[in-house]
Coordinates of C-alpha atoms and ligand atoms in Angstrom, one line a residue:
X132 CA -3.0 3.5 -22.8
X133 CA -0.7 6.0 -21.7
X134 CA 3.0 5.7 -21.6
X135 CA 6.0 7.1 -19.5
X136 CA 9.1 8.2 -21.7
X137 CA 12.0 8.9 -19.7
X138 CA 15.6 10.3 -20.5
X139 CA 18.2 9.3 -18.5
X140 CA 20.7 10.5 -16.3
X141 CA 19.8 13.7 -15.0
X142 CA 20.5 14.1 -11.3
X143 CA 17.3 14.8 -9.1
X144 CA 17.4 17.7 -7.0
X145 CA 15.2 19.7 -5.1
X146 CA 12.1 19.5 -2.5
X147 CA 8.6 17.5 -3.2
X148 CA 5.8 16.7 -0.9
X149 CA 4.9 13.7 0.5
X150 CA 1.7 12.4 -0.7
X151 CA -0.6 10.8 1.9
X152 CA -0.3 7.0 2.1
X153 CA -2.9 4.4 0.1
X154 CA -2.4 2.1 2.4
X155 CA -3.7 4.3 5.2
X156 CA -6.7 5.8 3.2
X157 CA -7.6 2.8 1.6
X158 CA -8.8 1.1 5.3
X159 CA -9.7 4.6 6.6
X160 CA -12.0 5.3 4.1
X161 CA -13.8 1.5 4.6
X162 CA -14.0 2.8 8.8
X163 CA -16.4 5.4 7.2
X164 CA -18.9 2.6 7.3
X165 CA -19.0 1.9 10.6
X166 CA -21.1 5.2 11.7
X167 CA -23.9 7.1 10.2
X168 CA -22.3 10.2 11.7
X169 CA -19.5 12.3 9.0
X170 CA -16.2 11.1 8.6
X171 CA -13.7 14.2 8.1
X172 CA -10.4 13.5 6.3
X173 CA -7.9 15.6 5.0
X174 CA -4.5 14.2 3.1
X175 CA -6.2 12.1 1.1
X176 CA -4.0 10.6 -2.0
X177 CA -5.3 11.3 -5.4
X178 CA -4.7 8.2 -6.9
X179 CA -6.7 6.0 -8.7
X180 CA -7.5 3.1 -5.8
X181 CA -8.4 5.8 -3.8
X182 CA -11.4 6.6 -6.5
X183 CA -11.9 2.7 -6.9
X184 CA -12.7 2.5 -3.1
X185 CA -14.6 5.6 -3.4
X186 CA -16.9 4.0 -6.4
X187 CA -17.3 1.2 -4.1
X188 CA -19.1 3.0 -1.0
X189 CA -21.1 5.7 -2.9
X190 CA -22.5 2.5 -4.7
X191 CA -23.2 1.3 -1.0
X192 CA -25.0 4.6 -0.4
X193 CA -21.8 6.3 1.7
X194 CA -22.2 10.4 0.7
X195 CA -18.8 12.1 -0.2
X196 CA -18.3 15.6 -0.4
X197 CA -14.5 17.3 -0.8
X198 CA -12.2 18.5 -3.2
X199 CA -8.2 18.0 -3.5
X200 CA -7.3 15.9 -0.5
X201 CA -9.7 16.6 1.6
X202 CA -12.9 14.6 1.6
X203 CA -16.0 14.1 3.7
X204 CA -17.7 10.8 3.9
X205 CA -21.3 9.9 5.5
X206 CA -22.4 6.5 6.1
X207 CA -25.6 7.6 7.0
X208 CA -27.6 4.7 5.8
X209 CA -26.0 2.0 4.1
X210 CA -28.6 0.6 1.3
X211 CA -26.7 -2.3 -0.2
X212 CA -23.6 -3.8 1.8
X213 CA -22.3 -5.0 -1.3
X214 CA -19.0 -5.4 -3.0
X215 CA -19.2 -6.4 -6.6
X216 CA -16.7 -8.6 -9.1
X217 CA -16.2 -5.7 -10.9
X218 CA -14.4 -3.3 -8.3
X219 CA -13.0 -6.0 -6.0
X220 CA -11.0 -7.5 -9.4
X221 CA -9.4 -4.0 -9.9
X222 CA -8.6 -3.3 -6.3
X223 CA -8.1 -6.2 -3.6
X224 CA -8.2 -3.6 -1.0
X225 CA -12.1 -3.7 -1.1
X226 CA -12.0 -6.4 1.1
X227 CA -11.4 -4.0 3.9
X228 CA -15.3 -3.4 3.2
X229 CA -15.8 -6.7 4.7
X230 CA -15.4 -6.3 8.6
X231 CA -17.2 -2.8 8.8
X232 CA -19.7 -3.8 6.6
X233 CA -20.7 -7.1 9.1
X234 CA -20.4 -5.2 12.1
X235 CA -22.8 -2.3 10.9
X236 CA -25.5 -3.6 9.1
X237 CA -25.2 -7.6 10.3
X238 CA -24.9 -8.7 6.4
X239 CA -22.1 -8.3 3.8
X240 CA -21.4 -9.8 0.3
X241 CA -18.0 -9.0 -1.1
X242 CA -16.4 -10.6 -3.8
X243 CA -13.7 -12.9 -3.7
X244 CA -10.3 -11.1 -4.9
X245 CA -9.8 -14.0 -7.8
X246 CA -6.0 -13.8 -8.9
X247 CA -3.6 -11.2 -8.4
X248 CA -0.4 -10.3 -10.3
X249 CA 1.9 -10.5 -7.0
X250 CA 0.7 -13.9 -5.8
X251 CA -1.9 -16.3 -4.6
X252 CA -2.9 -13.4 -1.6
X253 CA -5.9 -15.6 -0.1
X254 CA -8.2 -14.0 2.5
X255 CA -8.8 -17.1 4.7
X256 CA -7.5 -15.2 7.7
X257 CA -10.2 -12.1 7.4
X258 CA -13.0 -15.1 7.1
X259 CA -11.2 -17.0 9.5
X260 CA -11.3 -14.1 12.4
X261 CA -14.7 -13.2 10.9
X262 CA -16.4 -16.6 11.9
X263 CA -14.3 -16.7 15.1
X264 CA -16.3 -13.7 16.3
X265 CA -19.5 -15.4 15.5
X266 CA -20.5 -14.3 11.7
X267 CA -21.8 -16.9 9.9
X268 CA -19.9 -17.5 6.3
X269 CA -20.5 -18.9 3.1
X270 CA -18.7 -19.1 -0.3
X271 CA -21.3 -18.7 -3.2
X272 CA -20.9 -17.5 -6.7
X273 CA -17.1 -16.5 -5.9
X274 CA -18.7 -14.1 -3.2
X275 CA -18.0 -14.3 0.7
X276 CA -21.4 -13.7 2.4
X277 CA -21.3 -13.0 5.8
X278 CA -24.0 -12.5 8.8
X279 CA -23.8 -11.7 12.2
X280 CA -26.3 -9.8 13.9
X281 CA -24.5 -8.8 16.7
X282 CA -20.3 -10.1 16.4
X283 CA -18.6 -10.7 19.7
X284 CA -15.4 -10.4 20.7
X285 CA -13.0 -13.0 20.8
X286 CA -9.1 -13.8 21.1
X287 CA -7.9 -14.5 17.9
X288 CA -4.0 -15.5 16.6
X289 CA -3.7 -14.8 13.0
X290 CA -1.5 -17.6 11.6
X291 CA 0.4 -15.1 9.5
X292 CA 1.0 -11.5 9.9
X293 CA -1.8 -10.0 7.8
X294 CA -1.9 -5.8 7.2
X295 CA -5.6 -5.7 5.4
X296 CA -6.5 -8.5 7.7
X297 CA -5.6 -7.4 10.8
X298 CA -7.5 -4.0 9.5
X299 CA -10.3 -5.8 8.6
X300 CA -10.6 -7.2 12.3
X301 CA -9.8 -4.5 14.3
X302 CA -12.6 -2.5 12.4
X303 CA -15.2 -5.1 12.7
X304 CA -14.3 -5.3 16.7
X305 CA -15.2 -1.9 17.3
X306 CA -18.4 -2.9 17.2
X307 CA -18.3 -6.0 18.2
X308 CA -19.9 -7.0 22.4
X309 CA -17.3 -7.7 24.4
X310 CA -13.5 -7.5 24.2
X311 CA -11.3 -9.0 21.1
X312 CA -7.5 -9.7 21.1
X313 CA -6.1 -10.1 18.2
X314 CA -2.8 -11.8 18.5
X315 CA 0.3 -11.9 15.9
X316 CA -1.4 -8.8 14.5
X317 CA 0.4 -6.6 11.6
X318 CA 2.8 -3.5 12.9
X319 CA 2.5 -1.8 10.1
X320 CA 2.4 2.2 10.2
X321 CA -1.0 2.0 8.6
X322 CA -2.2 -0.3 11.2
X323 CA -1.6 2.8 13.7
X324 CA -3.0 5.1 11.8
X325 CA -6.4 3.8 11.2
X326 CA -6.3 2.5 14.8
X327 CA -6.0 6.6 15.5
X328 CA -8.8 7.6 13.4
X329 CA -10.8 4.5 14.9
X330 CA -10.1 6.0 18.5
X331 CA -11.3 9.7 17.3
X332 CA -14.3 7.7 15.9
X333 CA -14.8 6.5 19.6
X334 CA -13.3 3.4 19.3
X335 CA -11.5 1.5 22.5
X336 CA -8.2 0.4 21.2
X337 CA -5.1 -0.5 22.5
X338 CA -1.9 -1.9 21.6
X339 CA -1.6 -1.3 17.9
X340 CA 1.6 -0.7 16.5
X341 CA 2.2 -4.2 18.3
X342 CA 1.6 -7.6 17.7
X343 CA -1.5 -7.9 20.2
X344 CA -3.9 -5.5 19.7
X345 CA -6.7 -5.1 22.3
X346 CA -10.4 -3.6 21.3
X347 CA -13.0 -3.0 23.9
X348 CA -16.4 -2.9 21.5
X349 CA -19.0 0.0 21.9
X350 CA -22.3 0.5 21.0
X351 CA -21.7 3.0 18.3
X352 CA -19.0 5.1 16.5
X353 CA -19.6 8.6 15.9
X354 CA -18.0 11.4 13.7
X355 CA -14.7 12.9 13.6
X356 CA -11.4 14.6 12.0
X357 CA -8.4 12.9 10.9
X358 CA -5.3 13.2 8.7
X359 CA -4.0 10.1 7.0
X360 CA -0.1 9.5 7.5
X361 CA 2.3 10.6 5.1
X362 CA 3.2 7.7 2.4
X363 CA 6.2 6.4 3.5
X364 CA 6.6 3.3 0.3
X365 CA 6.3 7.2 -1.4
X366 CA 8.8 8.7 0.3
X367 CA 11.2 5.3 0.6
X368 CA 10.6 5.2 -4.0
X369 CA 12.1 9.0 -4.5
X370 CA 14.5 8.4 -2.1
X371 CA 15.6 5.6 -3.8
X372 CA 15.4 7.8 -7.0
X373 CA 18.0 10.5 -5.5
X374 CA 20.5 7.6 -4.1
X375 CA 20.1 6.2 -7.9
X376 CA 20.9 9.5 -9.1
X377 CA 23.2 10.9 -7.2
X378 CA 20.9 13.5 -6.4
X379 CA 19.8 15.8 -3.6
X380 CA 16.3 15.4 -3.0
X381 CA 14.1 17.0 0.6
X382 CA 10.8 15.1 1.2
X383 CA 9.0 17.6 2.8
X384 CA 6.5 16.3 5.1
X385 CA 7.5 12.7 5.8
X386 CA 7.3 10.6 8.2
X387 CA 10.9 9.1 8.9
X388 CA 10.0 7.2 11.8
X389 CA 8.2 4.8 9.7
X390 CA 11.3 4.3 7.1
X391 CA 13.7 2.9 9.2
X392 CA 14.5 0.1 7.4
X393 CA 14.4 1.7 3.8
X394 CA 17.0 4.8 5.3
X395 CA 19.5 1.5 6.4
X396 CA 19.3 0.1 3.9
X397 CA 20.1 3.5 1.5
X398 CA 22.6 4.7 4.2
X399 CA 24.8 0.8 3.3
X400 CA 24.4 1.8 -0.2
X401 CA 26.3 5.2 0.6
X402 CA 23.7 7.6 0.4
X403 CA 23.0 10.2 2.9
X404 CA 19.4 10.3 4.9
X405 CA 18.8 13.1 6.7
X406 CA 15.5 13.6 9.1
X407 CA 15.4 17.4 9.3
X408 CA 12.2 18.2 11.3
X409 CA 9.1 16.5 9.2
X410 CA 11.4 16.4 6.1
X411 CA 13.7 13.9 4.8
X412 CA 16.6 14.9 2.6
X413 CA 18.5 12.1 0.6
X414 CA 21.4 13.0 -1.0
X415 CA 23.5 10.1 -3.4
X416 CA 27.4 10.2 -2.9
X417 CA 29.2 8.4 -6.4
X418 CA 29.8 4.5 -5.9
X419 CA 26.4 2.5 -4.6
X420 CA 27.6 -0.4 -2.9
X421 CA 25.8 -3.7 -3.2
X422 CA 23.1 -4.7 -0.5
X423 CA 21.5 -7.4 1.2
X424 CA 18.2 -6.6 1.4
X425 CA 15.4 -9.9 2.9
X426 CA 11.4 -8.8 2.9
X427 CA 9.4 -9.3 6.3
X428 CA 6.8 -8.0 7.9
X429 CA 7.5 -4.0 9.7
X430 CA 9.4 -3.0 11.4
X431 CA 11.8 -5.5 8.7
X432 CA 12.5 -4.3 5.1
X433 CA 8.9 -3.7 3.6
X434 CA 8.1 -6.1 0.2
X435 CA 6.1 -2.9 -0.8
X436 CA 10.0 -1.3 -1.3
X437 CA 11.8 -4.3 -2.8
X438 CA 11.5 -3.6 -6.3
X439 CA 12.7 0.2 -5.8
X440 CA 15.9 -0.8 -4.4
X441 CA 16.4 -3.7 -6.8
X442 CA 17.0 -1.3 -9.1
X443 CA 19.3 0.6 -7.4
X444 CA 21.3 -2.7 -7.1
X445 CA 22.0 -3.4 -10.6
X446 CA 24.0 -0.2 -10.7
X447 CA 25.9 -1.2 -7.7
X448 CA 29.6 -2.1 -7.5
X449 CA 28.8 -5.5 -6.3
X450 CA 26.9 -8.2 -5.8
X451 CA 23.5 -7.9 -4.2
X452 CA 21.0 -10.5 -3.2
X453 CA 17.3 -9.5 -2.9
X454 CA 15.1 -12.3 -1.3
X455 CA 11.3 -11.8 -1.1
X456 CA 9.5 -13.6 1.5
X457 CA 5.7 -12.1 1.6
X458 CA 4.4 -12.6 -1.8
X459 CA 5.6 -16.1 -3.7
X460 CA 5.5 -13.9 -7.5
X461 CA 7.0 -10.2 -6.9
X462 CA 10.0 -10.6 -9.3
X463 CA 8.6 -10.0 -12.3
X464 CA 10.4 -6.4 -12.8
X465 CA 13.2 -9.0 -13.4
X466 CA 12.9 -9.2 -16.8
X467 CA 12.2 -5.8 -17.6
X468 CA 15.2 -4.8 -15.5
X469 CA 17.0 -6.9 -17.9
X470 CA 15.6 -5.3 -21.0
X471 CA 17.5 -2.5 -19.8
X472 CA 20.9 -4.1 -19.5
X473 CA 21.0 -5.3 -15.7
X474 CA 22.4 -8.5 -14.6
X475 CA 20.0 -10.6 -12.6
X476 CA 19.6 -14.3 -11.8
X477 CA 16.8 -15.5 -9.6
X478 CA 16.7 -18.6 -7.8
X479 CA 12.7 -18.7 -6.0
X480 CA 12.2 -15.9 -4.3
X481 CA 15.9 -14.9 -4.1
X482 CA 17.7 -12.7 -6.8
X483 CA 21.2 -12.3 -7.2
X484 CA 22.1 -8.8 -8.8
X485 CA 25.4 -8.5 -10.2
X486 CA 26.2 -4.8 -10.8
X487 CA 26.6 -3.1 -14.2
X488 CA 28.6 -0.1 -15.4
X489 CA 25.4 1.1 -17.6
X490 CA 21.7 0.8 -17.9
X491 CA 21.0 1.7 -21.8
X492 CA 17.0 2.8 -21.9
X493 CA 14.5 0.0 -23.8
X494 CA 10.7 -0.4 -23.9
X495 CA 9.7 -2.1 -21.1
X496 CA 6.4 -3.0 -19.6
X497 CA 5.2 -2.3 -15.8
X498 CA 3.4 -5.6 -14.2
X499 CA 2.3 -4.4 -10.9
X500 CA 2.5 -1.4 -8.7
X501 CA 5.6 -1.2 -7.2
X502 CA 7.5 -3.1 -11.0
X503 CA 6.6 0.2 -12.3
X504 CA 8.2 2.5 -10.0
X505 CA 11.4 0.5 -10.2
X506 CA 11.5 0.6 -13.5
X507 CA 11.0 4.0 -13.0
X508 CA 13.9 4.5 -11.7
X509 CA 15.8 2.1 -13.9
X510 CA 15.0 4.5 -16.5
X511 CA 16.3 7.6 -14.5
X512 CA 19.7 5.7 -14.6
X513 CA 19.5 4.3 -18.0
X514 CA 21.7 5.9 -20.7
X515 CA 19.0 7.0 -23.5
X516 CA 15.1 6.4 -23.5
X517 CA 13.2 4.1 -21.9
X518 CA 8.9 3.7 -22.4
X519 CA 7.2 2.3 -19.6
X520 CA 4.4 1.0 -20.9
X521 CA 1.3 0.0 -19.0
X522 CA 1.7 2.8 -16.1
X523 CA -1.9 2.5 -14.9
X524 CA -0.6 0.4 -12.4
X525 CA 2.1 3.3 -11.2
X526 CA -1.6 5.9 -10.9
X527 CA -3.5 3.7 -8.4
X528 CA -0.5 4.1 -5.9
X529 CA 1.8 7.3 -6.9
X530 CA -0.1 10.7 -6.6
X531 CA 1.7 12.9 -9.8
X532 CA 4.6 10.9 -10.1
X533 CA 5.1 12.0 -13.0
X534 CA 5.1 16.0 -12.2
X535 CA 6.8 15.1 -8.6
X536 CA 9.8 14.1 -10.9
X537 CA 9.8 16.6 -13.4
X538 CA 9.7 18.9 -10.5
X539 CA 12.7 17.8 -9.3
X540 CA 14.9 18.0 -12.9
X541 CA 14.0 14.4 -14.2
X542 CA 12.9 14.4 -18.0
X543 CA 9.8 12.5 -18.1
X544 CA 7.0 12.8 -19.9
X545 CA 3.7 11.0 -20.5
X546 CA 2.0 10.0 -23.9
X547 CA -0.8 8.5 -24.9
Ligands
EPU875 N1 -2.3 -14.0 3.4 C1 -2.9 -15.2 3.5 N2 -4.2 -15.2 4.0 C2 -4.9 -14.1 4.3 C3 -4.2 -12.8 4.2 C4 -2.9 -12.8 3.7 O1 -2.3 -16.2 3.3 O2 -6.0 -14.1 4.7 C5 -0.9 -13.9 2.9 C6 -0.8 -13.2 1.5 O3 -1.0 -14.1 0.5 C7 0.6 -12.7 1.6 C8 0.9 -12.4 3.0 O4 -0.1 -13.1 3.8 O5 1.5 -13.7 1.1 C9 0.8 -11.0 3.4 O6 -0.3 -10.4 2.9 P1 -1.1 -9.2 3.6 O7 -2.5 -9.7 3.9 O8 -0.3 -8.6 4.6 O9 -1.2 -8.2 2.3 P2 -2.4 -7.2 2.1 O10 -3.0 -6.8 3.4 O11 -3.3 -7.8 1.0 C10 -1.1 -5.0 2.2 C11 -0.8 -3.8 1.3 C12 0.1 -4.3 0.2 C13 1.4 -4.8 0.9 C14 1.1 -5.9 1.9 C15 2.3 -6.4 2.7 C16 -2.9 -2.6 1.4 C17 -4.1 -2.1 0.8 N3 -2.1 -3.4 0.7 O12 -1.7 -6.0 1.4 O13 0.4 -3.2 -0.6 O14 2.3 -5.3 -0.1 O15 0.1 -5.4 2.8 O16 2.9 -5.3 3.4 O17 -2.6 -2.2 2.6 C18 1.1 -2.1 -2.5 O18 0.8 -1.0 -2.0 O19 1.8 -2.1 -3.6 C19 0.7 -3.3 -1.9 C20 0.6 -4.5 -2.6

């Protein structure tokens, strides 16, 4: 299993590119299924969840064609609408095959995500909306099969604010008869930016980026072009790496718009953030002061960044108090931060983070996505080595993290 071995406190500087976002790619490429016609993307993250979903629909009978980030995908017939145990365990994101899957062929069996490291993360509200718009759906064998053959629209309030949910809805209502509205709906970035691929697919949207989105269902989608959104949980990570490192680091080709709430928060810990056309440039100044930093739905501070910045925090002169409030179990960089010399109490979902003079490097072991890139950074701070072990959690999400940093004057390697 490969390993990252980092030696800390060099000062990142320099310009990267952003990497297009998973979160964006991962829906887009499930709104491949809704049209027998080509699907055109370019920006495409090379990242390991992005192959996972791609296993998932060539298994379904999607044709993929493409190198680097761009990719072709062709729905053209779909022979089994069918997501098995064995991807869905790796990558909870295959649920987005769900609502497309319903809404094209009148049949899908996808598997129930089981347990996940970050937190219960049930998916009663994409079966909930589902059945609302007429499918019919039963739990067998730990899989959700669902029927419809022809879903209509409906008004439907999500009871929480779901991202994949809210995806899975909006998709399956394209084809849906009649008009849905689907009320408390995620604002996310990503949200838009299938929503735009959607519409160049022929879809009749309006309202995303908003908490009511409205979809007018057609007959059919057909083919088109699109280019998926810059990452911005990328971009918000290495600029959390240059404030941590008193660095100056350009992100070329981001999407500041979207990071509102991560640039805040890194301008109260003294950094400078900078939107210079489509690049960002973050530059650390000495001292980091403590933050406050409370995890909510966009446009609020997003959960997928609170790990990032708590490591920032244990440098800080001051105490900081991170609370999480979207997933009950995504503290468990915690203790790993602590292997590392930080000083950390948590209290539920709340931590307190006393700042320290030093980090001193240690072995420590990544638990989920965004736990790894912290520690990441923790170990760019870190007097000494520090091993992240376990950093097949940091490929599904983080295009060449590795290379991005070394790019940029970090000394990191990889080892198997
Ligand atoms: N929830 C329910 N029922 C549902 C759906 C969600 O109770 O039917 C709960 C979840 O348990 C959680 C909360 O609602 O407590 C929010 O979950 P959400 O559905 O919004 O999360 P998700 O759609 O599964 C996406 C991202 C995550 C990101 C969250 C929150 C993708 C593929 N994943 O997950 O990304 O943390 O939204 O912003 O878009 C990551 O990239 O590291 C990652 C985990």
């Amino acid at each position: 299993m490969d390993k990252l071995v980092i030696e800390g406190g060099a000062r990142l500087s320099g310009a990267i590119p952003v990497s297009g976002a998973k979160n964006a790619a991962l829906p887009i490429l499930c709104a491949s299924l809704l049209t027998p016609e080509p699907l055109r993307l370019t920006n495409v993250p090379q990242l390991n969840d992005v192959r996972t979903m791609r296993t998932l629909l060539r298994q379904m009978g999607v044709a993929q064609d493409g190198s680097g980030g761009t990719l072709t995908l062709q729905a053209e017939r779909i022979d089994w609408p069918l997501a098995p145990y064995e991807l869905v365990k790796t990558m909870r994101a295959s649920i987005l095959a769900l609502g497309p899957l319903v809404a094209r062929c009148g049949e899908a069996r996808v598997s129930l995500p089981g347990g996940c490291a970050i937190g219960l993360r049930p998916v009663d509200q994409h079966v909930k909306g589902l059945q609302a718009m007429g499918a019919e759906i039963s739990l067998e064998h730990g899989y959700i099969e669902a029927r419809a053959a022809q879903l209509a629209g409906v008004r439907f309030g999500f009871d929480l604010v779901t991202v994949t949910g809210t995806e899975n809805l909006m998709m399956a209502a394209t084809l849906a008869k009649g008009r849905t509205i689907l009320e408390n709906a995620a604002r996310e970035p990503e949200v838009v930016d299938l929503a735009r691929c959607l519409r160049a697919m022929g879809a009749n949207i309006l309202g995303e980026g908003t908490s009511r989105i409205v979809i007018e269902g057609v007959d059919a989608l057909h083919g088109a072009d699109h280019r998926v959104m810059p990452d911005r949980i990328e971009t918000g990570t290495f600029a959390a790496a240059a404030a941590a490192t008193h660095g100056d680091v350009t992100l070329e080709g981001a999407d500041d718009a979207s990071l509102h709430a991560v640039l805040d928060k890194l301008r109260e810990a003294g950094a400078t953030a900078d939107a210079i056309g489509d690049a960002i440039r973050v530059r650390g100044n000495g001292a980091l002061a403590p933050l406050q930093i409370t995890t909510a739905p966009y446009p609020a501070f997003p959960t997928d960044m609170q790990a990032q910045m708590m490591a920032l925090a244990t440098r800080a002169s001051g105490t900081s108090v991170v609370s999480e409030t979207i997933f009950e179990n995504r503290m468990m960089h915690v203790q790993e931060l602590r292997r590392l010399g930080a000083d950390i109490d948590v209290d539920g979902n709340a931590a307190t983070i006393r700042g320290v003079a030093r980090l001193t490097g240690a072995n420590v072991m990544a638990t989920d996505l965004r736990a790894s890139a912290c520690l990441v950074i923790a170990g760019l701070m870190a007097d000494g080595e520090t091993t992240i072990d376990r950093i097949y959690h940091l490929d599904r999400g983080y295009e060449k993290i590795d290379a991005k940093l070394s790019a940029l004057g970090a000394r990191i390697r990889r080892i198997s």
